[in-house]
Tab-separated table of C-alpha atoms in Angstrom:
chain	number	residue	atom	x	y	z
I	1436	MET	CA	0.000	0.000	0.000
I	1437	LYS	CA	2.820	2.359	0.888
I	1438	LEU	CA	4.630	1.431	-2.358
I	1439	THR	CA	1.545	2.149	-4.430
I	1440	THR	CA	1.115	5.516	-2.739
I	1441	SER	CA	4.766	6.378	-3.405
I	1442	VAL	CA	4.443	5.416	-7.083
I	1443	ILE	CA	1.353	7.594	-7.454
I	1444	ALA	CA	3.066	10.526	-5.758
I	1445	LEU	CA	6.176	10.120	-7.927
I	1446	SER	CA	4.039	9.923	-11.072
I	1447	ALA	CA	2.202	13.110	-10.096
I	1448	LEU	CA	5.504	14.860	-9.416
I	1449	ILE	CA	6.863	13.856	-12.840
I	1450	ARG	CA	3.708	15.124	-14.582
I	1451	PHE	CA	4.021	18.408	-12.668
I	1452	LEU	CA	7.679	18.862	-13.630
I	1453	VAL	CA	6.997	18.016	-17.288
I	1454	ALA	CA	4.119	20.510	-17.354
I	1455	CYS	CA	6.325	23.215	-15.837
I	1456	LYS	CA	9.089	22.514	-18.341
I	1457	LYS	CA	6.631	22.644	-21.223
I	1458	GLU	CA	5.231	25.945	-19.946
I	1459	LYS	CA	8.719	27.439	-19.656
I	1460	ILE	CA	9.587	26.320	-23.224
I	1461	GLU	CA	6.375	27.911	-24.512
I	1462	ASP	CA	7.195	31.128	-22.637
I	1463	ILE	CA	10.678	31.210	-24.202
I	1464	GLN	CA	9.225	30.610	-27.660
I	1465	GLN	CA	6.739	33.446	-27.184
I	1466	THR	CA	9.332	35.909	-25.919
I	1467	SER	CA	11.809	34.956	-28.664
I	1468	THR	CA	9.307	35.679	-31.450
I	1469	PRO	CA	10.392	38.982	-33.043
I	1470	LYS	CA	7.887	41.804	-32.720
I	1471	SER	CA	6.534	43.293	-35.912
I	1472	TYR	CA	6.742	47.079	-36.370
I	1473	ALA	CA	4.836	49.196	-38.876
I	1474	SER	CA	6.814	50.840	-41.662
I	1475	PHE	CA	6.810	54.644	-41.564
I	1476	LEU	CA	9.090	54.886	-44.606
I	1477	PRO	CA	8.354	52.131	-47.159
I	1478	MET	CA	11.733	51.451	-48.731
I	1479	THR	CA	11.193	49.521	-51.941
I	1480	VAL	CA	13.024	50.310	-55.159
I	1481	GLY	CA	10.665	52.351	-57.359
I	1482	ASN	CA	8.793	54.117	-54.539
I	1483	TYR	CA	8.546	57.899	-54.965
I	1484	TRP	CA	7.033	60.972	-53.315
I	1485	ILE	CA	6.280	64.428	-54.806
I	1486	TYR	CA	6.167	67.538	-52.585
I	1487	GLN	CA	5.069	71.135	-53.114
I	1488	ARG	CA	6.974	73.927	-51.394
I	1489	PHE	CA	5.420	76.606	-49.194
I	1490	ASN	CA	7.053	79.732	-47.789
I	1491	MET	CA	6.176	80.304	-44.131
I	1492	ASP	CA	6.650	83.469	-42.109
I	1493	GLY	CA	7.380	83.651	-38.390
I	1494	SER	CA	3.653	83.784	-37.561
I	1495	GLY	CA	2.862	80.622	-39.520
I	1496	ASN	CA	1.283	82.375	-42.498
I	1497	GLU	CA	1.868	80.438	-45.708
I	1498	ASN	CA	2.573	81.357	-49.313
I	1499	GLN	CA	2.140	78.576	-51.837
I	1500	THR	CA	4.887	78.316	-54.471
I	1501	THR	CA	5.123	76.595	-57.847
I	1502	PHE	CA	8.243	74.667	-56.819
I	1503	TYR	CA	8.256	70.913	-56.272
I	1504	ASP	CA	10.657	68.369	-54.787
I	1505	SER	CA	10.817	64.692	-55.685
I	1506	ILE	CA	12.156	61.826	-53.604
I	1507	TYR	CA	12.564	58.256	-54.841
I	1508	ILE	CA	14.185	54.971	-53.837
I	1509	GLU	CA	16.796	54.270	-56.499
I	1510	LYS	CA	18.367	50.994	-55.351
I	1511	ASP	CA	19.546	48.947	-52.410
I	1512	THR	CA	23.186	48.403	-51.535
I	1513	LEU	CA	25.385	46.721	-48.928
I	1514	ILE	CA	27.304	48.940	-46.506
I	1515	ASN	CA	29.369	47.193	-43.825
I	1516	GLY	CA	27.404	44.015	-44.432
I	1517	LYS	CA	23.967	45.630	-43.971
I	1518	THR	CA	21.384	46.444	-46.631
I	1519	TYR	CA	20.631	50.149	-47.096
I	1520	PHE	CA	18.297	51.839	-49.555
I	1521	LYS	CA	19.506	54.795	-51.590
I	1522	GLN	CA	16.998	57.641	-51.328
I	1523	VAL	CA	17.507	60.390	-53.901
I	1524	THR	CA	16.053	63.889	-53.445
I	1525	THR	CA	15.798	66.371	-56.322
I	1526	ASN	CA	14.963	69.988	-55.429
I	1527	PRO	CA	13.979	73.067	-57.502
I	1528	SER	CA	17.670	73.962	-57.953
I	1529	TYR	CA	18.082	70.633	-59.771
I	1530	LEU	CA	20.507	69.442	-57.124
I	1531	THR	CA	20.329	65.783	-56.158
I	1532	ILE	CA	21.005	64.578	-52.631
I	1533	ALA	CA	21.547	60.897	-51.881
I	1534	THR	CA	20.795	59.432	-48.454
I	1535	TYR	CA	21.335	55.806	-47.418
I	1536	LEU	CA	18.732	54.447	-44.988
I	1537	ARG	CA	17.638	51.171	-43.433
I	1538	ASP	CA	15.087	49.856	-40.928
I	1539	SER	CA	16.546	48.757	-37.582
I	1540	ILE	CA	13.753	47.324	-35.405
I	1541	HIS	CA	11.526	50.417	-34.923
I	1542	TYR	CA	14.237	52.907	-35.915
I	1543	ILE	CA	15.216	54.325	-39.281
I	1544	VAL	CA	18.978	54.894	-39.361
I	1545	ASN	CA	21.403	56.241	-41.961
I	1546	ASN	CA	24.767	54.828	-42.985
I	1547	LYS	CA	26.494	57.020	-40.368
I	1548	GLY	CA	24.537	55.276	-37.610
I	1549	GLU	CA	22.366	58.336	-36.901
I	1550	ILE	CA	18.739	57.768	-35.916
I	1551	MET	CA	16.388	59.487	-38.361
I	1552	PHE	CA	13.059	58.300	-36.902
I	1553	SER	CA	11.484	55.949	-34.374
I	1554	SER	CA	7.907	54.728	-34.196
I	1555	GLU	CA	8.297	53.725	-30.522
I	1556	ASP	CA	11.006	55.781	-28.797
I	1557	PHE	CA	9.508	59.098	-27.694
I	1558	THR	CA	11.760	59.376	-24.638
I	1559	ASN	CA	15.393	59.441	-25.690
I	1560	THR	CA	17.314	62.276	-27.325
I	1561	PHE	CA	19.156	61.433	-30.563
I	1562	ASN	CA	22.094	62.826	-32.549
I	1563	GLU	CA	23.396	65.612	-30.293
I	1564	SER	CA	26.048	67.837	-31.900
I	1565	TYR	CA	27.135	71.435	-32.450
I	1566	GLU	CA	28.351	73.568	-35.362
I	1567	LEU	CA	31.369	75.851	-35.168
I	1568	GLY	CA	31.865	79.082	-37.105
I	1569	LEU	CA	34.504	79.701	-39.763
I	1570	THR	CA	37.110	80.509	-37.126
I	1571	GLY	CA	36.552	77.148	-35.503
I	1572	VAL	CA	36.105	78.811	-32.120
I	1573	ASP	CA	32.644	80.377	-31.887
I	1574	THR	CA	29.682	77.999	-31.678
I	1575	LEU	CA	26.972	78.763	-34.234
I	1576	TYR	CA	24.388	76.447	-32.696
I	1577	PHE	CA	23.741	73.288	-30.718
I	1578	MET	CA	21.321	70.697	-32.054
I	1579	HIS	CA	19.602	67.512	-30.960
I	1580	SER	CA	16.768	65.394	-32.328
I	1581	LYS	CA	13.838	63.659	-30.658
I	1582	MET	CA	10.449	62.141	-31.489
I	1583	THR	CA	7.405	64.330	-30.707
I	1584	ASP	CA	3.712	64.788	-31.606
I	1585	LYS	CA	2.743	61.105	-31.599
I	1586	ASP	CA	-0.443	60.349	-33.592
I	1587	GLN	CA	-1.000	63.956	-34.642
I	1588	SER	CA	-3.409	64.553	-37.545
I	1589	ILE	CA	-1.800	66.446	-40.443
I	1590	THR	CA	-3.362	67.572	-43.737
I	1591	THR	CA	-1.433	68.053	-46.978
I	1592	PRO	CA	-2.577	68.474	-50.621
I	1593	SER	CA	-2.646	64.654	-50.882
I	1594	GLY	CA	-4.884	64.024	-47.865
I	1595	THR	CA	-5.064	63.793	-44.071
I	1596	TYR	CA	-2.666	61.526	-42.169
I	1597	THR	CA	-1.927	60.379	-38.624
I	1598	THR	CA	1.728	61.203	-38.064
I	1599	SER	CA	4.678	61.132	-35.686
I	1600	ASN	CA	7.274	63.892	-35.805
I	1601	PHE	CA	11.060	63.592	-35.926
I	1602	GLN	CA	12.040	67.023	-34.591
I	1603	ILE	CA	15.464	68.666	-34.674
I	1604	THR	CA	15.981	71.488	-32.177
I	1605	TYR	CA	18.562	74.163	-32.987
I	1606	SER	CA	19.697	76.327	-30.079
I	1607	PHE	CA	21.527	79.524	-31.053
I	1608	PRO	CA	23.680	81.568	-28.684
I	1609	PRO	CA	21.976	84.905	-27.892
I	1610	SER	CA	24.784	86.872	-29.542
I	1611	THR	CA	24.165	85.228	-32.944
I	1612	SER	CA	20.370	85.047	-33.025
I	1613	ILE	CA	18.377	88.132	-34.006
I	1614	PHE	CA	14.887	86.634	-33.940
I	1615	GLN	CA	14.841	83.409	-31.960
I	1616	GLU	CA	17.283	81.520	-29.806
I	1617	THR	CA	15.541	78.210	-30.567
I	1618	ARG	CA	14.334	76.931	-33.955
I	1619	TYR	CA	12.631	73.644	-34.814
I	1620	ALA	CA	12.855	71.534	-37.962
I	1621	ASN	CA	9.993	69.039	-38.210
I	1622	LYS	CA	9.746	65.898	-40.299
I	1623	ARG	CA	6.342	64.240	-39.981
I	1624	TYR	CA	5.942	60.585	-40.972
I	1625	ALA	CA	2.708	58.694	-41.649
I	1626	LYS	CA	2.466	54.926	-41.260
I	1627	ASN	CA	2.844	53.029	-44.545
I	1628	VAL	CA	3.236	56.322	-46.432
I	1629	GLY	CA	6.473	58.083	-45.471
I	1630	VAL	CA	7.237	61.758	-44.884
I	1631	VAL	CA	4.178	63.955	-45.477
I	1632	ILE	CA	5.522	67.328	-44.238
I	1633	GLU	CA	9.059	68.599	-43.705
I	1634	THR	CA	10.348	72.013	-42.643
I	1635	PHE	CA	13.776	73.272	-43.691
I	1636	ASN	CA	15.854	76.316	-44.667
I	1637	LEU	CA	15.851	77.627	-41.113
I	1638	SER	CA	17.995	80.698	-40.464
I	1639	GLN	CA	19.322	82.257	-37.276
I	1640	SER	CA	18.793	85.740	-38.745
I	1641	ASN	CA	15.320	85.261	-40.216
I	1642	SER	CA	12.149	83.902	-38.621
I	1643	SER	CA	10.750	82.615	-41.935
I	1644	TYR	CA	11.309	79.097	-43.266
I	1645	GLN	CA	10.144	76.702	-45.962
I	1646	GLU	CA	7.948	73.642	-45.787
I	1647	ARG	CA	7.322	70.887	-48.288
I	1648	ARG	CA	4.026	69.023	-48.278
I	1649	LEU	CA	3.141	65.733	-49.911
I	1650	VAL	CA	1.188	66.092	-53.154
I	1651	ARG	CA	1.233	62.506	-54.388
I	1652	TYR	CA	3.197	59.301	-53.972
I	1653	HIS	CA	3.617	55.852	-55.440
I	1654	LEU	CA	4.532	52.645	-53.586
I	1655	GLU	CA	5.533	49.425	-55.341
C-alpha cells in the first residue's frame, strides 16, 4: 500500500515537472518571437514621393509656391554588411542629394549610424552635436533630435494623415540670433506612407522658413 502511494506521488511529481518545463519552453518561444513594427518609410526600389513647397513666415502664415521636390528609392546596396536603400532627393535647384537608410527594429537609421526616426522611442534624445563658425572657435548652434507629436493629424494636398514627428531642435547663442534663440525643424511621418511634411531652410537671422508638403506618392 505504501509502495503504491509512493508510485502515485512520484508519477504526479513527474507530470508536474513536465508541465512546468513545457510551460517554460512555450514562454521562451513566445518571448523569442520577433515583434513586428509598422513601416513609416516604405523602402522599396521604385517608390517615390512628390512635394510642393510653401514659404512660411514667423507667424505661420503660408505662401504657396510653384516649386516641387521629388524623392525616390533608387536601389539597395550593402554597406558594412547591412542592406541600405539609396533615397535620392531632387529639389527646384536641380541638385540631387543621396541618403542611405535602413530599418533597424523600430528605428530608421542612416549609414552614419544616426537615428532618423522611431515609431516607438519618444523618450530618448538622438544625434546631439554642435556647429562651429569659420574661425573654428565660436559655436553657431547646438542641435539635438527627438520624437514628438505622436499620432497627430496632419493635412497636406494629398490628404489627411496620422503622423509622428522627428524634430530637430537648434539652439543659437543669444549673440548670434536676431529673432529666436531656438528653432525647430519638423519631419512628420505617416504609417505606410512616409514623410508627409518637412520644414527646412531655417535661419538664425530670419524667422521665416520653408515647408514641403506631400502632393502625391507611389509605392511598389
